[in-house]
XYZ file of C-alpha atoms in Angstrom:
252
model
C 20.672 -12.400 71.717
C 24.385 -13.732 70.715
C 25.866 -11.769 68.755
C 29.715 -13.461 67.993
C 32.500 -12.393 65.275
C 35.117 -14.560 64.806
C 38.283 -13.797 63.148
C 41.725 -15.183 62.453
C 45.342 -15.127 60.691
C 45.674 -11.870 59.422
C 49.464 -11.425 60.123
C 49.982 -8.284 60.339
C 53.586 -6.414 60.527
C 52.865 -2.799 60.120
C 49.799 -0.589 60.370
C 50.919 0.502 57.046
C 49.105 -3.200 55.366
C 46.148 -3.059 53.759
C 45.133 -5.926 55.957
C 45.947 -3.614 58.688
C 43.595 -0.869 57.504
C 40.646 -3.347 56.511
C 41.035 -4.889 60.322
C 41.307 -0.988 61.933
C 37.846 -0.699 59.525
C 36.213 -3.808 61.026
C 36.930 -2.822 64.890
C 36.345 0.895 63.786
C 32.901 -0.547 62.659
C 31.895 -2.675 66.244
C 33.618 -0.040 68.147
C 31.051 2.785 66.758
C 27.902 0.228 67.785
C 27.253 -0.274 63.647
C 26.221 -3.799 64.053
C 25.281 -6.087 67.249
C 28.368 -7.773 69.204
C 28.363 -9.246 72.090
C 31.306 -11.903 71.630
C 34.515 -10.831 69.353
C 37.005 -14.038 68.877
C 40.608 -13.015 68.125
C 41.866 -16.290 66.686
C 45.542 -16.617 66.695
C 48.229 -15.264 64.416
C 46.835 -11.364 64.456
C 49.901 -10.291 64.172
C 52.705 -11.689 62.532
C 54.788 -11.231 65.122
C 54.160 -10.104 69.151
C 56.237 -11.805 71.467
C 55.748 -11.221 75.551
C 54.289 -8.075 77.292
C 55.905 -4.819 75.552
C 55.268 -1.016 74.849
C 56.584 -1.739 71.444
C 54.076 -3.336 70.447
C 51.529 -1.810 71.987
C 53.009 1.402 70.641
C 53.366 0.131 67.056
C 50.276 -1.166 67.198
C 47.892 1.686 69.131
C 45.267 2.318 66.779
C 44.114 -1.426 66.595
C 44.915 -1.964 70.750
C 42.540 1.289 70.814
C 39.691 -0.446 68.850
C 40.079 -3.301 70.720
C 39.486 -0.921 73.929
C 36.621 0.846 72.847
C 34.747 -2.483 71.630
C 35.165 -3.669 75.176
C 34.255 -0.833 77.017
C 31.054 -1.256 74.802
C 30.264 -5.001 77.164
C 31.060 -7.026 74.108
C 33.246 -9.902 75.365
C 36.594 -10.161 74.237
C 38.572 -12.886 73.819
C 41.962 -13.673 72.314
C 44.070 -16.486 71.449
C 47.434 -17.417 71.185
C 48.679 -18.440 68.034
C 52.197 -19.555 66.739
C 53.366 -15.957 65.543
C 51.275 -14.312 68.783
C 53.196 -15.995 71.597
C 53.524 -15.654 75.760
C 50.695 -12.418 75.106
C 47.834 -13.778 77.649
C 50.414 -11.535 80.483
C 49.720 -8.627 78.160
C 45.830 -9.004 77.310
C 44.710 -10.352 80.416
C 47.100 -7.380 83.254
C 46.459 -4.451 80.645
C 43.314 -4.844 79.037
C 41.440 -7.574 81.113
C 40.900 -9.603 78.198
C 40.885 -13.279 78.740
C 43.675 -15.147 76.406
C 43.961 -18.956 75.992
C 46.422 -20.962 74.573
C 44.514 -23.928 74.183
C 40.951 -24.729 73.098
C 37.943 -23.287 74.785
C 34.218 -23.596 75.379
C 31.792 -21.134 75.113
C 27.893 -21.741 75.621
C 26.733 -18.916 72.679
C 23.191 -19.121 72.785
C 22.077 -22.621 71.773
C 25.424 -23.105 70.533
C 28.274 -24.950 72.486
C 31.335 -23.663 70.182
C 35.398 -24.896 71.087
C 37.552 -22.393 69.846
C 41.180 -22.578 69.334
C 43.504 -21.282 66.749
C 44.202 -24.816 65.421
C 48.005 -25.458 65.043
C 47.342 -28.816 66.599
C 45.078 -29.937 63.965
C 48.114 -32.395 62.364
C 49.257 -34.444 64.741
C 52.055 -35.829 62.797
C 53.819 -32.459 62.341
C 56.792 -33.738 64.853
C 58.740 -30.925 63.795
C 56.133 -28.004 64.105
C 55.129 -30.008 67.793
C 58.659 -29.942 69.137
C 58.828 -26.175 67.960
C 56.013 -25.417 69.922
C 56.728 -27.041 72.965
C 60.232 -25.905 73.370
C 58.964 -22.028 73.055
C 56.265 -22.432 75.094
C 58.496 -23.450 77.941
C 58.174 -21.317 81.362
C 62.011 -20.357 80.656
C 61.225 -19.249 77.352
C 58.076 -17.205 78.566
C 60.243 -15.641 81.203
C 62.758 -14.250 78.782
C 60.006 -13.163 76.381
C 58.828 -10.554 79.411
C 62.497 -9.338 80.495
C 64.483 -9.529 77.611
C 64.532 -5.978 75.672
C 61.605 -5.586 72.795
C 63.695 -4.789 70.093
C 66.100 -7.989 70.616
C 62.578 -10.016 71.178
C 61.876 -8.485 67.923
C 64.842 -9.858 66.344
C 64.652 -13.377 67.715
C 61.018 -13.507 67.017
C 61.252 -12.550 63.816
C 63.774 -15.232 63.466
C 61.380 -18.116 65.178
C 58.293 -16.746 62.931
C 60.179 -17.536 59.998
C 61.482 -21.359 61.467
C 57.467 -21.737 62.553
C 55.928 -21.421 59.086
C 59.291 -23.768 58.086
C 57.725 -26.151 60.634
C 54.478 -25.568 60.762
C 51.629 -27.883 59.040
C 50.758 -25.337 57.078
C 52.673 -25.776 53.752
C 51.393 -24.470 50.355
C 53.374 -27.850 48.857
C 50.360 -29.937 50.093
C 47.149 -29.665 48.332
C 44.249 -27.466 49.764
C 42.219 -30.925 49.694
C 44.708 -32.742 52.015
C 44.342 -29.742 54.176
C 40.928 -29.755 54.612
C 41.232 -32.942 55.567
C 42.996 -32.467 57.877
C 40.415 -30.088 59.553
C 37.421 -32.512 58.760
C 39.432 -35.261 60.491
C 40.204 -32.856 63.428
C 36.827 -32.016 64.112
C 35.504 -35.255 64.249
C 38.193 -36.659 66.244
C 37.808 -33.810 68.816
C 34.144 -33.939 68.846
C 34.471 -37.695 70.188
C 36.438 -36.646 73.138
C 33.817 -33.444 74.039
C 30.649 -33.137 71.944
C 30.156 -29.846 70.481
C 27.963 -28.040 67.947
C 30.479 -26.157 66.126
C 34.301 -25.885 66.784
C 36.149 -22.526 65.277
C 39.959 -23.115 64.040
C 42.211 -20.968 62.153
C 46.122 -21.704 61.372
C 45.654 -23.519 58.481
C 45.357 -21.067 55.872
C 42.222 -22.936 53.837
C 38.779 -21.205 54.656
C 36.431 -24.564 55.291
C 32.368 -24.821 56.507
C 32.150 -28.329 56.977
C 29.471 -30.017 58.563
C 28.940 -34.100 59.763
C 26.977 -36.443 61.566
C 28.106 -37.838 64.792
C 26.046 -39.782 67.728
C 22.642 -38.619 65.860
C 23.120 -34.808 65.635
C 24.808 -32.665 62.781
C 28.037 -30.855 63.805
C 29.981 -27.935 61.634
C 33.179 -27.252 61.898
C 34.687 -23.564 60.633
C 38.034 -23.155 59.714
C 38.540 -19.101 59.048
C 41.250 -18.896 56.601
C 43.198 -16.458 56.435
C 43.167 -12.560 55.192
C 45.412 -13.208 52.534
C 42.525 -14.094 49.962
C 39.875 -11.972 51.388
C 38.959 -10.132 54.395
C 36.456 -12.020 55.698
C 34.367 -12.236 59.133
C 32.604 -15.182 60.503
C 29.134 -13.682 62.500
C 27.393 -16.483 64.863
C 24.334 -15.589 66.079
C 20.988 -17.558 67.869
C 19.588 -18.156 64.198
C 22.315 -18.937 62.041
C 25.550 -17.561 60.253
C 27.062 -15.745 57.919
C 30.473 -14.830 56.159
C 30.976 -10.985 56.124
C 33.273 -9.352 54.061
C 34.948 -6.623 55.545
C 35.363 -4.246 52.719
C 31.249 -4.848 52.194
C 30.810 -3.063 55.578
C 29.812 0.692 55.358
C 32.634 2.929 56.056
């Protein structure tokens, strides 16, 4: 019985956020065995900013990493990915917590399901700016200086590229929320002509979306998660259907 939680953009800085607390509450809640999980999607942009495989981070961040541990150790299946503020981490999840981490998009078969996941900032293509950005940090050069370099001057320069990223990035308050979906809708159909699918996940985009269309005789949905920002919500997947889960509705 698939049991998957999906959740994205949530940028956090500090574990003194609120957004910090209410995620620490939802891992807090999976961790203890208070609902069914046997998937748990990290989509992207977690953090506002973790750059390469450091102790400071792990240290700043221990009582989420912790969460994260315990849910594991439970046989739920873990999986992260790489957003544009979360960068060169798979070294980090995959050596110290064996916790698979993809850049890209990704399959998973969840029950009768076939679901792509990926944290979305490819979903304009005509974001030239934003698309040279990201190709010129994900460079193996740049990767290799993310591991070596010390944390706190990572820190610094990451801060400073988080800041250019949302400068670049698609994701500009400026354009209308109903251009944006658009731009999710056209996404998903676009990808879904390349692969088939039944649902793809996204995040990135900042616009919480549940769209669902017709393609080659069979309904797809596509599920952009929004962000944390409005409200603290979960998407749950399971063998009979969905739901949106509010975090601060969960029993403490």
């Amino acid at each position: 019985m698939i049991s998957a939680w999906f959740l994205s953009d949530l940028h956090l800085k500090t574990m003194q956020e609120r957004r910090s607390e209410q995620l620490l509450r939802f891992l807090t809640f999976l961790a203890d065995k208070k609902a069914p999980a046997t998937h748990l999607y990290l989509v992207g942009d977690i953090f506002d900013l973790w750059v390469g495989d450091h102790d400071y981070y792990d240290e700043k961040f221990g009582p989420l990493i912790e969460q994260i541990r315990r849910i594991k150790s439970n046989g739920v299946k873990v999986i992260y990915f790489e957003g544009n503020h979360d960068v060169h981490v798979k070294r980090y999840w995959e050596s110290r917590h064996q916790i698979p981490c993809y850049i890209e998009e990704h399959y998973d078969q969840l029950g009768p399901h076939l679901v792509r996941i990926e944290h979305g900032d490819l979903i304009n293509p005509n974001d030239e700016k934003y698309l040279k950005y990201r190709s010129f940090i994900r460079q193996p050069h740049m990767e290799r200086l993310a591991h070596i370099l010390p944390a706190r001057l990572i820190h610094w320069l990451g801060d400073r590229a988080s800041k250019q990223s949302r400068k670049r990035s698609s994701v500009k308050r400026r354009d209308s929320e109903s251009e944006l979906r658009q731009m999710i809708r056209v996404y998903a159909e676009r990808t879904f002509e390349k692969e088939p699918y039944d649902l793809i996940v996204t995040g990135h985009m900042h616009i919480r979306d549940d769209y669902t269309f017709e393609s080659r005789g069979r309904k797809v949905r596509s599920v952009n998660l929004g962000s944390w920002f409005d409200e603290p919500l979960v998407f749950h997947l399971t063998d009979d259907g969905s739901e949106w889960i509010s975090v601060e509705s969960l029993p403490a």
